């Protein structure tokens, strides 16, 4: 069997220009390096899989003047995973190494990953070295949990906060990988994967690999991804809203039943429906359309459906959905709560028209008479 390299490793950026969605950081780092103003202690904070280790390695390569795009050059780069090496001993070993200047290149770069895992005594043993490192040593600490790093360390580092990566950026990156690997994939499928990745590009790439394996040579489709990741098809929400617009609660209730029978959670459904209503609301104005994190093809669908609604109706629906969401956890009959919300939404227009308590038809008649 040929050795399979996962995409997350195969496509680890080798230069700042390939790093996605962290421009504020890559620009600052690049300028600092170009102007010889790089601090000796840096702290990279942010969620998992967004490019911290990647950027640390790029910095290490650049300041040593190693060929920027060359494969990992481990010379002068020392990586310590503090999650598994968190004792004072480990830090003492590291400090011992720091004493010797580099044999090649100008700098020795120490990358300490998951630095919040260091024990207290290890932290303390490290402080002095961090405060006054030899001129050739650069420390890059990385953590997903900045609040667990003690203030004495924080105050000795220049801090870089990494962003979660936006759905559209993850999706674009996946498309690049798919093209490079000559894999056919539907745009909506990529988008779904990107959403599931929840801000982490590494997760996006891992899910992508999984889907490629599943499709074994065939195109990766939206439907495959939906089924494999157990995601509710947003087409359901379009159908539910069609029912609500017709002031008919039958169809939404039947759809809810179908969704629950497929094993989806009613709470997720109501949260998803709220999101859908919010998307309809923002798609009513050209300026807010960009607030929707959906592929371009889907945007058109939202604009079409929102054409049949009014902002006040959408707001009434959103209020009902929101109340349902808030009360969900404490309700004894959660299914009924969601059904009730759907029924209220279906009839909110006629109730308003009918001035409150009476059903639509009678209410209207009363007004006419
Ligand atoms: N901003 C990004 N641009 C391009 N690729 C990225 C980015 N972030 C992550 N990746 C991809 O995900 C992989 C893992 O990223 P990296 O190791 O830098 O994450 P990390 O932030 O250090 O995560 P962790 O907190 O889990 O250590 C990379 O090899 C790369 O393929
Ligand atoms: Mg890392």
Short mmCIF file of C-alpha atoms and ligand atoms in Angstrom, two decimals:
data_model
loop_
_atom_site.label_atom_id
_atom_site.label_comp_id
_atom_site.label_asym_id
_atom_site.label_seq_id
_atom_site.Cartn_x
_atom_site.Cartn_y
_atom_site.Cartn_z
CA UNK A 1 0.00 0.00 0.00
CA UNK A 2 1.26 3.43 -0.92
CA UNK A 3 1.76 5.74 2.02
CA UNK A 4 -1.17 8.14 2.19
CA UNK A 5 -0.32 11.61 3.43
CA UNK A 6 -3.35 13.38 4.86
CA UNK A 7 -4.20 16.67 3.16
CA UNK A 8 -3.69 18.65 6.36
CA UNK A 9 -0.01 17.69 6.25
CA UNK A 10 0.44 17.62 2.51
CA UNK A 11 -0.96 21.13 2.19
CA UNK A 12 0.67 22.79 5.15
CA UNK A 13 1.59 26.26 3.89
CA UNK A 14 5.32 26.82 3.43
CA UNK A 15 5.11 30.60 3.07
CA UNK A 16 2.99 33.38 4.58
CA UNK A 17 1.30 33.99 1.24
CA UNK A 18 -0.31 30.55 1.46
CA UNK A 19 -1.71 31.04 4.95
CA UNK A 20 -5.44 31.62 4.80
CA UNK A 21 -7.52 34.02 6.86
CA UNK A 22 -4.80 35.33 9.20
CA UNK A 23 -3.63 38.37 7.25
CA UNK A 24 -3.38 40.56 10.36
CA UNK A 25 -0.81 38.13 11.72
CA UNK A 26 1.11 37.21 8.60
CA UNK A 27 1.52 40.86 7.61
CA UNK A 28 2.81 41.86 11.04
CA UNK A 29 5.18 38.94 11.25
CA UNK A 30 6.50 39.51 7.76
CA UNK A 31 7.10 43.21 8.44
CA UNK A 32 8.77 42.44 11.75
CA UNK A 33 11.10 39.98 10.07
CA UNK A 34 11.84 42.29 7.13
CA UNK A 35 12.68 45.16 9.50
CA UNK A 36 14.60 43.04 11.97
CA UNK A 37 12.08 43.89 14.65
CA UNK A 38 10.91 40.44 15.63
CA UNK A 39 10.46 40.03 19.39
CA UNK A 40 12.29 37.12 20.97
CA UNK A 41 9.23 35.74 22.70
CA UNK A 42 6.00 35.34 20.79
CA UNK A 43 2.75 33.79 21.90
CA UNK A 44 0.37 32.42 19.27
CA UNK A 45 -3.15 32.01 20.66
CA UNK A 46 -6.27 30.76 18.99
CA UNK A 47 -8.51 27.80 18.27
CA UNK A 48 -7.15 24.47 17.04
CA UNK A 49 -6.21 23.96 13.43
CA UNK A 50 -6.02 27.58 12.32
CA UNK A 51 -2.32 27.88 11.49
CA UNK A 52 -0.38 28.48 14.72
CA UNK A 53 2.20 25.74 14.32
CA UNK A 54 2.30 26.44 10.59
CA UNK A 55 3.14 30.13 11.12
CA UNK A 56 5.68 29.29 13.81
CA UNK A 57 7.51 27.07 11.33
CA UNK A 58 7.36 29.70 8.61
CA UNK A 59 8.84 32.29 10.99
CA UNK A 60 11.59 29.84 11.91
CA UNK A 61 12.47 29.24 8.28
CA UNK A 62 12.36 32.89 7.28
CA UNK A 63 14.51 34.32 10.03
CA UNK A 64 17.16 31.77 9.31
CA UNK A 65 17.13 32.75 5.68
CA UNK A 66 16.38 29.16 4.69
CA UNK A 67 14.77 28.86 1.29
CA UNK A 68 11.25 30.04 2.09
CA UNK A 69 9.48 27.35 0.13
CA UNK A 70 11.82 24.48 0.90
CA UNK A 71 10.37 21.50 2.75
CA UNK A 72 10.61 21.57 6.53
CA UNK A 73 14.18 22.24 7.41
CA UNK A 74 14.47 20.94 10.90
CA UNK A 75 17.87 22.57 11.45
CA UNK A 76 17.63 25.12 14.23
CA UNK A 77 13.96 24.47 14.84
CA UNK A 78 13.18 22.72 18.08
CA UNK A 79 9.63 21.73 18.78
CA UNK A 80 8.46 20.76 22.22
CA UNK A 81 4.97 19.50 22.79
CA UNK A 82 4.19 20.77 26.25
CA UNK A 83 1.14 18.54 26.46
CA UNK A 84 3.35 15.47 26.87
CA UNK A 85 6.56 17.15 28.11
CA UNK A 86 5.31 19.39 30.84
CA UNK A 87 7.67 18.72 33.73
CA UNK A 88 10.43 20.92 35.16
CA UNK A 89 12.90 18.36 33.84
CA UNK A 90 11.69 18.86 30.28
CA UNK A 91 12.03 22.61 30.58
CA UNK A 92 15.50 22.29 32.15
CA UNK A 93 16.60 20.18 29.19
CA UNK A 94 15.31 22.84 26.90
CA UNK A 95 17.07 25.61 28.79
CA UNK A 96 20.30 23.61 28.60
CA UNK A 97 20.00 23.42 24.83
CA UNK A 98 19.35 27.13 24.59
CA UNK A 99 22.84 27.85 25.95
CA UNK A 100 24.57 26.76 22.75
CA UNK A 101 24.52 29.13 19.78
CA UNK A 102 23.39 27.70 16.45
CA UNK A 103 25.95 25.97 14.26
CA UNK A 104 24.19 26.93 11.05
CA UNK A 105 21.97 29.90 10.36
CA UNK A 106 21.46 32.83 12.67
CA UNK A 107 18.74 31.76 15.05
CA UNK A 108 17.60 28.83 17.08
CA UNK A 109 13.84 28.76 17.20
CA UNK A 110 12.01 26.99 19.96
CA UNK A 111 8.40 26.20 19.33
CA UNK A 112 6.54 25.19 22.47
CA UNK A 113 3.13 23.87 21.56
CA UNK A 114 0.21 23.71 24.00
CA UNK A 115 2.21 25.84 26.40
CA UNK A 116 -0.72 26.14 28.83
CA UNK A 117 -0.07 22.50 29.77
CA UNK A 118 3.28 23.24 31.42
CA UNK A 119 3.23 22.59 35.14
CA UNK A 120 3.53 25.59 37.43
CA UNK A 121 7.08 24.79 38.41
CA UNK A 122 7.97 24.30 34.74
CA UNK A 123 6.53 27.72 33.97
CA UNK A 124 8.59 29.26 36.72
CA UNK A 125 11.79 27.54 35.63
CA UNK A 126 11.18 28.97 32.17
CA UNK A 127 10.53 32.59 33.14
CA UNK A 128 14.08 33.79 33.37
CA UNK A 129 15.14 32.33 30.02
CA UNK A 130 12.06 33.82 28.44
CA UNK A 131 12.81 37.24 29.84
CA UNK A 132 16.45 37.38 28.87
CA UNK A 133 17.06 34.92 26.11
CA UNK A 134 20.42 34.83 24.31
CA UNK A 135 20.40 36.99 21.18
CA UNK A 136 20.16 33.99 18.86
CA UNK A 137 17.13 32.39 20.55
CA UNK A 138 13.53 32.97 19.58
CA UNK A 139 10.67 31.39 21.50
CA UNK A 140 7.35 30.83 19.89
CA UNK A 141 4.76 29.60 22.33
CA UNK A 142 1.42 28.35 21.08
CA UNK A 143 -1.79 27.71 22.93
CA UNK A 144 -5.48 27.13 22.38
CA UNK A 145 -6.20 28.33 25.90
CA UNK A 146 -4.70 31.72 26.50
CA UNK A 147 -6.55 32.17 29.79
CA UNK A 148 -4.60 29.25 31.24
CA UNK A 149 -1.23 30.85 30.55
CA UNK A 150 0.05 32.58 33.66
CA UNK A 151 0.24 36.40 33.51
CA UNK A 152 3.98 36.44 34.13
CA UNK A 153 4.46 34.54 30.84
CA UNK A 154 1.86 36.59 28.98
CA UNK A 155 3.54 39.84 29.91
CA UNK A 156 6.88 38.65 28.56
CA UNK A 157 5.53 37.76 25.13
CA UNK A 158 4.28 39.56 22.09
CA UNK A 159 0.80 38.14 21.66
CA UNK A 160 -0.78 37.17 18.34
CA UNK A 161 -4.44 36.20 18.35
CA UNK A 162 -5.36 33.84 15.54
CA UNK A 163 -8.87 33.90 14.07
CA UNK A 164 -11.28 31.11 13.46
CA UNK A 165 -11.28 30.69 9.72
CA UNK A 166 -14.37 31.77 7.82
CA UNK A 167 -16.52 29.24 6.04
CA UNK A 168 -15.86 30.86 2.66
CA UNK A 169 -12.08 30.76 3.20
CA UNK A 170 -12.13 27.12 4.25
CA UNK A 171 -14.30 26.32 1.27
CA UNK A 172 -11.89 28.08 -1.12
CA UNK A 173 -8.93 26.25 0.35
CA UNK A 174 -10.68 22.90 -0.03
CA UNK A 175 -11.43 23.76 -3.64
CA UNK A 176 -7.73 24.41 -4.23
CA UNK A 177 -6.81 21.07 -2.74
CA UNK A 178 -9.51 19.31 -4.78
CA UNK A 179 -8.20 20.91 -7.97
CA UNK A 180 -4.62 19.99 -7.18
CA UNK A 181 -5.67 16.40 -6.46
CA UNK A 182 -7.93 16.36 -9.54
CA UNK A 183 -10.95 15.44 -7.47
CA UNK A 184 -14.40 16.42 -8.68
CA UNK A 185 -16.51 17.94 -5.99
CA UNK A 186 -19.73 19.95 -5.85
CA UNK A 187 -19.36 23.49 -4.54
CA UNK A 188 -22.20 22.98 -2.09
CA UNK A 189 -20.48 19.87 -0.75
CA UNK A 190 -17.34 21.86 0.01
CA UNK A 191 -19.41 24.49 1.68
CA UNK A 192 -21.07 21.97 3.93
CA UNK A 193 -17.71 20.50 4.93
CA UNK A 194 -16.42 24.00 5.61
CA UNK A 195 -19.39 24.69 7.88
CA UNK A 196 -18.89 21.46 9.76
CA UNK A 197 -15.21 22.34 10.26
CA UNK A 198 -16.38 25.09 12.58
CA UNK A 199 -13.53 27.51 11.96
CA UNK A 200 -10.71 24.96 11.93
CA UNK A 201 -9.03 24.46 8.57
CA UNK A 202 -7.37 21.26 9.71
CA UNK A 203 -10.78 19.76 10.53
CA UNK A 204 -12.05 20.87 7.13
CA UNK A 205 -9.20 19.07 5.39
CA UNK A 206 -9.70 15.93 7.48
CA UNK A 207 -13.41 15.77 6.69
CA UNK A 208 -12.58 16.38 3.05
CA UNK A 209 -10.16 13.40 3.04
CA UNK A 210 -12.84 11.25 4.61
CA UNK A 211 -15.38 12.21 1.97
CA UNK A 212 -12.90 11.59 -0.85
CA UNK A 213 -12.26 8.11 0.53
CA UNK A 214 -15.99 7.49 0.80
CA UNK A 215 -16.60 8.56 -2.80
CA UNK A 216 -13.67 6.40 -4.01
CA UNK A 217 -12.96 8.02 -7.34
CA UNK A 218 -16.45 9.41 -7.94
CA UNK A 219 -17.34 13.06 -7.48
CA UNK A 220 -17.92 14.20 -3.89
CA UNK A 221 -21.56 15.30 -3.81
CA UNK A 222 -23.65 17.45 -1.52
CA UNK A 223 -25.91 14.48 -0.74
CA UNK A 224 -22.97 12.24 0.23
CA UNK A 225 -21.69 14.85 2.64
CA UNK A 226 -25.14 15.41 4.14
CA UNK A 227 -25.58 11.71 4.78
CA UNK A 228 -22.09 11.04 6.04
CA UNK A 229 -21.88 13.97 8.38
CA UNK A 230 -25.47 13.60 9.46
CA UNK A 231 -26.32 17.18 8.59
CA UNK A 232 -29.88 18.29 8.06
CA UNK A 233 -30.45 19.31 4.43
CA UNK A 234 -31.29 23.01 4.46
CA UNK A 235 -33.84 22.31 1.78
CA UNK A 236 -36.12 21.21 4.64
CA UNK A 237 -36.12 24.75 5.97
CA UNK A 238 -37.13 26.12 2.59
CA UNK A 239 -40.03 23.66 2.55
CA UNK A 240 -41.08 24.47 6.11
CA UNK A 241 -41.14 28.16 5.25
CA UNK A 242 -43.18 27.43 2.10
CA UNK A 243 -45.75 25.79 4.38
CA UNK A 244 -45.70 28.71 6.82
CA UNK A 245 -46.18 31.16 3.97
CA UNK A 246 -49.27 29.22 2.88
CA UNK A 247 -50.53 29.64 6.48
CA UNK A 248 -50.74 25.91 6.68
CA UNK A 249 -49.28 24.01 9.62
CA UNK A 250 -49.81 20.52 8.21
CA UNK A 251 -46.75 20.42 5.99
CA UNK A 252 -44.32 21.85 8.58
CA UNK A 253 -45.56 19.33 11.16
CA UNK A 254 -45.11 16.43 8.74
CA UNK A 255 -41.66 17.67 7.82
CA UNK A 256 -40.73 17.93 11.49
CA UNK A 257 -41.87 14.35 11.96
CA UNK A 258 -39.75 13.18 9.04
CA UNK A 259 -36.72 15.05 10.39
CA UNK A 260 -37.12 13.56 13.87
CA UNK A 261 -37.54 10.08 12.43
CA UNK A 262 -34.24 10.50 10.61
CA UNK A 263 -32.65 10.90 14.02
CA UNK A 264 -32.15 14.66 14.05
CA UNK A 265 -32.65 16.60 17.23
CA UNK A 266 -35.68 18.89 17.56
CA UNK A 267 -33.64 21.56 19.29
CA UNK A 268 -31.14 21.65 16.43
CA UNK A 269 -34.05 21.91 14.05
CA UNK A 270 -35.47 25.00 15.72
CA UNK A 271 -32.02 26.58 15.94
CA UNK A 272 -31.47 25.79 12.24
CA UNK A 273 -34.85 27.23 11.36
CA UNK A 274 -33.97 30.45 13.22
CA UNK A 275 -30.77 30.66 11.23
CA UNK A 276 -32.75 30.16 8.04
CA UNK A 277 -35.18 32.95 8.97
CA UNK A 278 -32.29 35.21 9.81
CA UNK A 279 -30.79 34.46 6.38
CA UNK A 280 -34.10 35.34 4.73
CA UNK A 281 -34.11 38.61 6.63
CA UNK A 282 -30.58 39.60 5.64
CA UNK A 283 -31.15 38.60 2.03
CA UNK A 284 -33.82 41.29 1.73
CA UNK A 285 -31.19 44.00 1.52
CA UNK A 286 -28.29 43.95 -0.94
CA UNK A 287 -25.99 45.37 1.71
CA UNK A 288 -26.63 42.61 4.24
CA UNK A 289 -26.61 39.69 1.81
CA UNK A 290 -22.90 39.25 2.47
CA UNK A 291 -23.72 38.41 6.10
CA UNK A 292 -24.98 35.04 4.91
CA UNK A 293 -22.36 32.31 5.01
CA UNK A 294 -23.74 30.21 2.17
CA UNK A 295 -22.52 29.41 -1.35
CA UNK A 296 -23.54 31.77 -4.14
CA UNK A 297 -26.01 29.31 -5.65
CA UNK A 298 -27.84 29.10 -2.34
CA UNK A 299 -27.93 32.87 -1.93
CA UNK A 300 -30.24 33.08 -4.92
CA UNK A 301 -32.61 30.56 -3.30
CA UNK A 302 -32.78 32.71 -0.18
CA UNK A 303 -33.42 35.84 -2.18
CA UNK A 304 -36.24 34.11 -4.04
CA UNK A 305 -37.95 32.92 -0.88
CA UNK A 306 -37.45 36.16 0.99
CA UNK A 307 -39.25 37.96 -1.85
CA UNK A 308 -42.51 36.42 -0.59
CA UNK A 309 -42.00 37.52 3.00
CA UNK A 310 -41.94 40.83 4.83
CA UNK A 311 -39.48 41.89 7.51
CA UNK A 312 -42.24 42.10 10.11
CA UNK A 313 -43.45 38.59 9.36
CA UNK A 314 -39.90 37.23 9.54
CA UNK A 315 -39.38 39.01 12.84
CA UNK A 316 -42.56 37.51 14.28
CA UNK A 317 -41.40 34.05 13.22
CA UNK A 318 -37.95 34.65 14.61
CA UNK A 319 -39.45 35.71 17.94
CA UNK A 320 -41.50 32.55 18.15
CA UNK A 321 -38.52 30.37 17.19
CA UNK A 322 -36.35 32.18 19.70
CA UNK A 323 -38.84 31.67 22.53
CA UNK A 324 -38.99 27.99 21.66
CA UNK A 325 -35.20 27.78 21.73
CA UNK A 326 -35.06 29.46 25.14
CA UNK A 327 -37.77 27.25 26.66
CA UNK A 328 -36.58 24.03 25.06
CA UNK A 329 -34.30 22.74 27.81
CA UNK A 330 -36.85 23.20 30.58
CA UNK A 331 -39.83 21.78 28.67
CA UNK A 332 -41.28 18.40 29.64
CA UNK A 333 -42.69 17.83 26.16
CA UNK A 334 -40.10 19.16 23.80
CA UNK A 335 -41.64 17.85 20.64
CA UNK A 336 -44.93 19.53 21.42
CA UNK A 337 -43.10 22.75 22.17
CA UNK A 338 -41.55 22.75 18.70
CA UNK A 339 -44.84 21.75 17.08
CA UNK A 340 -46.58 24.54 18.89
CA UNK A 341 -43.99 27.00 17.66
CA UNK A 342 -44.58 25.85 14.07
CA UNK A 343 -48.34 26.19 14.48
CA UNK A 344 -48.00 29.68 15.93
CA UNK A 345 -45.75 30.65 13.03
CA UNK A 346 -48.18 29.26 10.48
CA UNK A 347 -51.04 31.31 11.90
CA UNK A 348 -49.36 34.41 13.19
CA UNK A 349 -50.43 36.42 10.15
CA UNK A 350 -54.11 35.63 10.52
CA UNK A 351 -54.01 36.13 14.27
CA UNK A 352 -52.54 39.58 13.74
CA UNK A 353 -55.02 40.40 11.00
CA UNK A 354 -57.85 39.02 13.13
CA UNK A 355 -56.88 41.17 16.06
CA UNK A 356 -55.74 38.46 18.43
CA UNK A 357 -57.83 35.66 19.80
CA UNK A 358 -60.04 34.62 16.90
CA UNK A 359 -59.09 32.26 14.08
CA UNK A 360 -58.38 33.95 10.76
CA UNK A 361 -61.62 33.55 8.86
CA UNK A 362 -63.93 34.56 11.67
CA UNK A 363 -61.69 37.45 12.54
CA UNK A 364 -61.88 38.75 9.01
CA UNK A 365 -65.62 38.33 8.85
CA UNK A 366 -66.01 40.20 12.06
CA UNK A 367 -64.04 43.09 10.68
CA UNK A 368 -66.03 43.17 7.43
CA UNK A 369 -69.39 43.09 9.16
N1 LIG B 1 -4.56 29.53 8.16
C1 LIG B 1 -4.29 28.42 7.45
N2 LIG B 1 -4.01 28.48 6.14
C2 LIG B 1 -3.75 27.37 5.42
N3 LIG B 1 -3.75 26.13 5.95
C3 LIG B 1 -4.04 25.99 7.26
C4 LIG B 1 -4.32 27.14 8.08
N4 LIG B 1 -4.58 26.72 9.31
C5 LIG B 1 -4.48 25.39 9.29
N5 LIG B 1 -4.15 24.93 8.07
C6 LIG B 1 -4.03 23.52 7.69
O1 LIG B 1 -4.24 22.73 8.86
C7 LIG B 1 -3.05 22.06 9.23
C8 LIG B 1 -2.84 22.21 10.72
O2 LIG B 1 -2.56 23.58 11.03
P1 LIG B 1 -1.64 23.97 12.28
O3 LIG B 1 -0.85 22.78 12.73
O4 LIG B 1 -0.89 25.18 11.92
O5 LIG B 1 -2.76 24.30 13.33
P2 LIG B 1 -2.61 24.83 14.81
O6 LIG B 1 -3.25 26.17 14.86
O7 LIG B 1 -1.20 24.71 15.27
O8 LIG B 1 -3.56 23.80 15.58
P3 LIG B 1 -3.42 23.15 17.05
O9 LIG B 1 -3.91 24.17 18.02
O10 LIG B 1 -4.37 21.99 17.00
O11 LIG B 1 -1.99 22.76 17.24
C9 LIG B 1 -1.94 22.65 8.40
O12 LIG B 1 -1.01 21.66 8.07
C10 LIG B 1 -2.66 23.17 7.17
O13 LIG B 1 -2.82 22.13 6.23
MG1 LIG B 2 -0.26 23.37 16.61
#
